[in-house]
Coordinates of C-alpha atoms in Angstrom, one line a residue:
M521 CA -1.5 34.9 11.6
K522 CA 0.5 32.9 14.7
P523 CA 3.9 32.0 14.7
E524 CA 2.5 28.6 15.5
I525 CA 0.0 28.3 12.9
R526 CA 2.7 29.6 10.7
A527 CA 5.4 27.2 11.4
L528 CA 2.4 24.5 11.0
V529 CA 1.0 25.8 7.6
A530 CA 5.2 26.3 6.3
S531 CA 6.2 22.5 7.7
A532 CA 3.0 20.9 5.8
L533 CA 4.2 22.8 2.8
I534 CA 7.2 21.4 2.9
Q535 CA 6.5 17.7 3.6
W536 CA 4.9 17.9 -0.3
F537 CA 8.5 17.8 -1.6
D538 CA 10.5 16.6 1.3
A539 CA 9.2 13.3 2.9
D540 CA 11.3 13.4 6.2
H541 CA 11.4 17.1 6.9
H542 CA 8.3 15.8 9.1
A543 CA 10.4 13.8 11.5
R544 CA 12.7 17.2 11.8
T545 CA 10.1 18.9 13.3
K546 CA 8.5 19.0 16.8
W547 CA 5.6 17.4 15.4
G548 CA 7.4 14.9 14.3
K549 CA 9.2 13.8 17.5
A550 CA 5.8 14.0 19.1
R551 CA 5.2 10.4 18.5
D552 CA 1.9 9.7 19.8
V553 CA 0.5 13.1 17.9
D554 CA -2.4 11.2 16.4
R555 CA -4.4 13.6 13.9
V556 CA -4.6 14.7 10.3
N557 CA -2.9 17.7 9.1
W558 CA -5.1 18.2 6.1
L559 CA -2.7 20.8 4.7
R560 CA -0.1 18.0 4.4
C561 CA -2.8 15.8 3.3
L562 CA -4.2 18.7 0.4
P563 CA -2.7 16.4 -2.5
F564 CA -4.3 12.9 -1.6
V565 CA -7.5 15.1 -1.2
L566 CA -7.4 16.6 -4.4
L567 CA -6.9 13.7 -6.0
H568 CA -10.2 11.9 -4.8
I569 CA -12.2 15.2 -6.2
G570 CA -9.9 15.2 -9.4
C571 CA -12.0 12.0 -10.0
L572 CA -15.1 14.0 -11.0
G573 CA -13.0 15.3 -13.7
I574 CA -13.9 12.2 -16.2
F575 CA -17.6 14.0 -16.4
L576 CA -15.8 16.9 -17.9
V577 CA -13.1 15.7 -19.7
G578 CA -15.1 12.8 -21.3
W579 CA -13.9 9.2 -22.1
S580 CA -12.1 7.7 -24.7
W581 CA -11.3 3.9 -25.0
T582 CA -7.7 4.8 -25.1
A583 CA -7.8 7.0 -21.9
I584 CA -9.4 4.0 -20.3
G585 CA -6.5 2.0 -21.7
V586 CA -4.1 3.7 -20.5
G587 CA -6.0 3.9 -17.5
A588 CA -6.1 0.5 -17.1
A589 CA -2.7 -0.8 -18.1
L590 CA -1.0 2.0 -15.6
Y591 CA -3.3 0.4 -12.9
L592 CA -2.2 -3.2 -13.4
I593 CA 1.4 -2.4 -14.1
R594 CA 1.7 0.0 -10.6
M595 CA -0.4 -2.6 -8.7
F596 CA 2.5 -5.3 -9.7
A597 CA 5.1 -2.9 -8.2
V598 CA 3.0 -2.5 -5.1
T599 CA 2.3 -6.1 -4.3
G600 CA 5.2 -7.6 -6.4
I601 CA 8.1 -4.7 -5.1
Y602 CA 7.1 -2.5 -2.3
H603 CA 5.2 -5.6 -0.6
R604 CA 7.6 -9.1 -1.3
Y605 CA 10.6 -7.8 -1.9
F606 CA 10.7 -4.7 0.2
S607 CA 8.5 -5.4 2.7
H608 CA 9.6 -9.8 3.1
R609 CA 12.8 -9.6 0.8
A610 CA 11.2 -13.1 -0.8
F611 CA 13.5 -13.1 -3.6
K612 CA 16.6 -11.4 -4.7
T613 CA 17.8 -9.3 -7.3
S614 CA 20.4 -7.0 -8.3
R615 CA 20.9 -3.2 -7.3
A616 CA 20.6 -1.6 -10.7
A617 CA 17.1 -3.8 -10.6
Q618 CA 16.4 -2.9 -7.2
M619 CA 16.1 1.2 -8.1
V620 CA 14.0 0.6 -11.4
F621 CA 11.8 -1.4 -8.9
A622 CA 11.7 1.0 -6.7
I623 CA 10.7 3.8 -8.7
M624 CA 7.9 1.8 -10.0
G625 CA 6.8 1.5 -7.0
A626 CA 7.0 5.2 -6.0
S627 CA 4.8 6.1 -9.1
S628 CA 1.6 4.5 -7.1
A629 CA 2.0 7.6 -4.8
Q630 CA 2.0 5.5 -1.8
R631 CA 4.9 6.8 -0.7
G632 CA 8.6 5.3 -0.6
P633 CA 9.8 2.0 -0.7
L634 CA 11.4 2.6 2.9
W635 CA 8.2 3.9 4.2
W636 CA 5.9 1.4 3.4
A637 CA 7.9 -1.5 4.2
A638 CA 8.7 0.0 8.1
N639 CA 5.2 0.2 8.3
H640 CA 3.9 -3.1 6.9
R641 CA 6.9 -5.1 8.9
H642 CA 5.3 -3.5 11.7
H643 CA 1.9 -4.6 10.7
H644 CA 3.2 -7.9 11.0
R645 CA 4.8 -7.6 14.5
A646 CA 1.7 -6.2 15.7
S647 CA -1.6 -7.8 13.4
D648 CA -4.5 -7.0 14.7
T649 CA -3.4 -5.9 18.3
P650 CA -4.2 -2.1 19.5
A651 CA -0.4 -1.4 18.3
D652 CA -1.5 -2.2 14.7
P653 CA -1.2 0.9 12.5
H654 CA -4.4 -0.5 10.3
S655 CA -6.3 -3.0 12.1
P656 CA -10.5 -2.8 11.5
V657 CA -10.7 -5.0 14.7
H658 CA -9.2 -2.5 17.1
S659 CA -10.4 0.5 14.8
S660 CA -12.8 1.9 12.5
F661 CA -13.3 0.7 9.1
F662 CA -12.2 4.5 7.9
R663 CA -9.1 4.1 10.1
S664 CA -8.0 1.1 8.9
H665 CA -8.4 2.2 5.4
A666 CA -7.2 5.2 4.8
G667 CA -6.8 7.3 7.9
W668 CA -4.0 6.0 9.6
F669 CA -2.2 6.6 6.1
M670 CA -3.6 10.7 6.4
S671 CA -2.5 10.0 10.4
T672 CA 0.5 12.3 11.5
R673 CA 1.4 9.5 13.6
Y674 CA 2.2 7.3 11.2
Y675 CA 4.1 10.2 8.4
A676 CA 7.5 9.5 9.5
T677 CA 9.9 6.9 7.9
Q678 CA 10.7 4.4 10.9
Y679 CA 14.4 3.7 9.4
H680 CA 15.3 1.4 12.0
R681 CA 12.4 -0.7 11.0
V682 CA 14.2 -1.4 7.3
R683 CA 18.3 -1.3 8.2
D684 CA 18.5 -3.7 5.5
F685 CA 17.5 -1.3 2.9
A686 CA 18.4 2.1 4.8
H687 CA 21.9 1.7 3.6
F688 CA 21.4 2.4 -0.2
P689 CA 21.4 6.1 -0.1
E690 CA 19.6 5.8 -3.8
L691 CA 16.5 4.4 -1.6
V692 CA 16.9 6.7 0.8
W693 CA 16.8 9.9 -1.6
L694 CA 13.9 8.2 -3.5
N695 CA 11.9 7.4 -0.3
R696 CA 12.8 11.0 0.9
F697 CA 11.2 12.7 -2.1
D698 CA 8.8 10.5 -2.9
K699 CA 6.6 12.6 -4.3
A700 CA 8.4 13.4 -7.4
V701 CA 8.1 10.2 -9.3
P702 CA 4.3 10.7 -9.3
A703 CA 4.3 13.9 -10.1
A704 CA 6.5 13.2 -13.2
L705 CA 4.3 10.1 -14.4
A706 CA 1.3 12.8 -14.2
L707 CA 3.3 15.1 -16.2
L708 CA 4.2 12.8 -18.8
V709 CA 0.8 11.2 -19.3
Y710 CA -0.7 14.6 -19.5
L711 CA 2.2 15.3 -22.1
G712 CA 1.0 12.0 -24.1
G713 CA -2.2 13.2 -23.8
L714 CA -1.6 16.2 -25.6
A715 CA 0.5 14.6 -28.5
L716 CA -1.9 12.1 -29.0
E717 CA -4.7 14.9 -29.4
Y718 CA -2.6 16.6 -32.1
G719 CA -0.9 13.7 -33.6
A720 CA -3.7 11.4 -33.7
P721 CA -6.9 13.4 -33.2
Y722 CA -9.2 10.5 -34.4
L723 CA -8.4 8.2 -31.2
G724 CA -10.7 11.4 -29.3
V725 CA -8.3 12.0 -26.5
T726 CA -7.0 15.2 -25.3
G727 CA -4.3 16.0 -22.5
M728 CA -6.4 16.3 -19.6
Q729 CA -8.1 13.4 -20.7
L730 CA -5.6 11.2 -20.5
F731 CA -4.3 13.2 -17.2
V732 CA -7.6 12.2 -15.3
W733 CA -7.9 8.5 -16.8
G734 CA -4.6 7.2 -16.6
F735 CA -3.1 9.2 -13.6
V736 CA -5.6 10.7 -11.4
L737 CA -8.6 8.3 -11.2
S738 CA -5.8 5.0 -11.6
T739 CA -4.0 5.8 -8.9
T740 CA -7.1 6.8 -6.8
V741 CA -8.4 3.2 -7.9
L742 CA -4.7 2.1 -7.0
F743 CA -4.7 3.2 -3.7
H744 CA -8.1 2.1 -2.3
A745 CA -7.6 -1.3 -3.8
T746 CA -4.0 -1.6 -1.9
A747 CA -6.0 -0.6 1.7
S748 CA -8.9 -3.1 0.6
I749 CA -6.0 -5.5 1.9
N750 CA -5.6 -3.4 5.2
S751 CA -9.4 -3.3 5.5
L752 CA -11.6 -5.6 3.8
A753 CA -9.2 -8.4 4.1
H754 CA -9.1 -8.9 7.9
V755 CA -13.1 -8.6 8.1
F756 CA -14.3 -10.7 5.4
G757 CA -13.3 -14.1 3.6
R758 CA -12.0 -17.9 5.0
K759 CA -9.4 -19.0 7.7
R760 CA -7.1 -21.4 6.4
Y761 CA -4.6 -21.1 9.0
E762 CA -4.7 -19.8 12.7
T763 CA -2.6 -16.9 12.5
G764 CA -3.2 -15.1 15.8
D765 CA -5.0 -12.6 13.8
E766 CA -8.1 -12.0 11.7
S767 CA -6.3 -12.1 8.4
R768 CA -8.6 -13.8 5.7
N769 CA -8.1 -15.3 1.9
S770 CA -10.7 -13.5 -0.6
F771 CA -11.1 -15.0 -4.3
W772 CA -12.5 -11.1 -5.3
L773 CA -9.5 -9.2 -3.5
A774 CA -7.2 -11.4 -5.1
L775 CA -8.3 -10.7 -8.6
L776 CA -8.4 -7.2 -7.8
T777 CA -5.0 -6.7 -6.3
L778 CA -3.2 -9.7 -8.3
G779 CA -2.9 -12.2 -5.7
E780 CA -2.6 -10.2 -2.6
G781 CA -6.4 -11.1 -1.5
W782 CA -4.9 -14.2 -0.3
H783 CA -3.7 -12.7 2.7
N784 CA -4.0 -15.6 5.5
N785 CA -1.7 -17.4 3.6
H786 CA 0.3 -14.3 3.2
H787 CA -0.2 -13.8 7.4
K788 CA 1.2 -17.8 8.0
H789 CA 4.0 -17.9 5.5
M790 CA 4.6 -14.2 4.9
G791 CA 8.0 -14.9 3.3
C792 CA 7.0 -16.8 0.4
A793 CA 7.3 -15.1 -3.2
R794 CA 3.9 -17.0 -3.8
Q795 CA 0.3 -15.7 -2.1
G796 CA -1.7 -18.1 -4.1
F797 CA -0.2 -21.7 -2.4
Y798 CA -3.1 -24.0 -4.7
W799 CA -3.3 -23.9 -8.5
W800 CA -6.7 -22.4 -8.5
E801 CA -5.7 -19.3 -5.9
I802 CA -4.8 -17.4 -8.9
D803 CA -1.6 -15.0 -8.0
V804 CA -0.6 -13.0 -11.2
T805 CA 2.2 -11.0 -9.0
Y806 CA 3.7 -14.4 -8.5
Y807 CA 3.3 -15.5 -12.6
V808 CA 4.9 -12.1 -13.0
L809 CA 7.6 -12.8 -10.6
K810 CA 8.2 -16.2 -12.1
F811 CA 8.6 -14.5 -15.4
L812 CA 11.2 -12.3 -14.4
A813 CA 13.2 -15.2 -12.5
W814 CA 13.3 -17.0 -16.0
L815 CA 14.6 -13.3 -17.6
G816 CA 17.0 -13.4 -14.8
I817 CA 16.1 -10.1 -13.5
I818 CA 15.5 -11.8 -10.0
W819 CA 16.3 -15.2 -8.0
D820 CA 16.1 -17.4 -5.3
L821 CA 12.3 -16.6 -4.9
K822 CA 11.0 -18.2 -1.9
P823 CA 9.1 -21.4 -1.7
V824 CA 5.9 -22.1 0.0
P825 CA 6.7 -24.8 2.7
H826 CA 5.6 -28.4 2.8
T827 CA 4.0 -28.0 5.7
A828 CA 1.6 -25.2 4.3
Y829 CA -0.1 -27.9 2.2
D830 CA -0.7 -30.5 5.2
P831 CA -4.4 -30.9 6.9
A832 CA -3.4 -31.2 9.9
Y833 CA -1.9 -27.8 9.8
Q834 CA -4.7 -26.3 8.3
I835 CA -8.2 -25.5 9.8
P836 CA -10.9 -27.4 9.1
L837 CA -13.2 -26.2 6.1
A838 CA -16.3 -25.7 8.4
S839 CA -15.1 -23.6 10.4
M840 CA -13.0 -21.8 7.9
I841 CA -16.3 -19.5 6.4
R842 CA -17.4 -16.9 8.4
R843 CA -17.0 -12.9 9.0
H844 CA -15.2 -11.5 12.1
P845 CA -17.9 -11.0 14.7
R846 CA -18.3 -7.5 16.4
S847 CA -19.9 -6.6 19.3
S848 CA -23.8 -5.9 19.0
E849 CA -23.2 -3.0 20.9
R850 CA -20.6 -1.4 18.8
A851 CA -21.8 1.3 16.0
P852 CA -20.2 1.6 12.7
S853 CA -17.5 4.2 13.5
F854 CA -15.6 6.1 11.0
S855 CA -13.2 7.9 12.9
C856 CA -9.5 8.6 11.7
Q857 CA -8.0 8.3 15.7
A858 CA -6.4 5.4 16.8
P859 CA -8.0 2.8 19.5
R860 CA -8.2 4.8 22.8
D861 CA -6.0 2.2 24.7
F862 CA -3.2 3.2 22.1
Q863 CA -3.5 6.6 21.7
S864 CA -0.4 7.6 24.4
S865 CA 0.6 3.8 24.2
K866 CA 4.0 2.3 23.4
P867 CA 4.1 -1.0 21.0
G868 CA 4.1 -4.2 23.0
P869 CA 6.6 -6.8 22.5
D870 CA 6.6 -9.2 19.0
G871 CA 5.2 -12.2 20.3
N872 CA 5.6 -15.0 18.2
R873 CA 5.6 -13.0 14.6
V874 CA 8.6 -13.0 12.8
V875 CA 9.5 -10.1 10.3
L876 CA 11.8 -11.3 7.4

């Protein structure tokens, strides 16, 4: 094996355990490199293949229930913690609770809290421009949904975008070894299944069955539900506000993601703890945050500004329902590559968007 290939393989394997290793390699320093390192992404690929295991291990109501529960708990961790807290600082909490929340978010297997927040803040700075990491307007559906997540360009954590949290050494450590939490959760789910298999055989659960349903399938569905906000919520739905991008509100995505589907609301007032601005806009994440505030675990939830309810501030109803028009000459694309006009360019100015 050539030394260059050997070094690339070794680097990819190390990245399975040390997420910050990539930034110290020549591939990590070459920020314009935009390709998929399939060896590094192998755990992500195997997670999807592992979903086929449901046909081998059978099913039980217990396994389905555990999978659903872990989906809901971790979806809240992504939406309420990774998104509304670490990305937008929509509320305050103690340092101890912050770490517990970060561990909950890391269990989603969507990388560390600082990596997640740094990329999301960059998304708001450049929403639906060629510099946006995951815009379906300027790239393919696959690129905006999962391709960017697999790209070497966005693998390293841009700590300068999250200086407000990067001074906490415990968060930096968790962000660096972000695979440890989902790996520990997977082991606990499997061991829990074994305990039920021998301790409560009437439930019909096995260790492998609980592992496949409770972790593998649950984690995979969780990823794609989260990613649908990046891809689908910038194409389908209604626009209540003019935001300078193609963010949309979607009732169905809001149900699937516990409130994140009110994406146009969010892009207009990104610092709010609440994304469903009206009572009929279901926002389960906000309801949980309110409960945590009542318990005293979090506080200072940022409210929706009064101007958000002013009809003069909103797009007329007749203009709200439409799908983003794509050129009739543009064929559907499933490429992992970034838009050609950005593959060797630098991010543009911030414009009038504000990162909180």
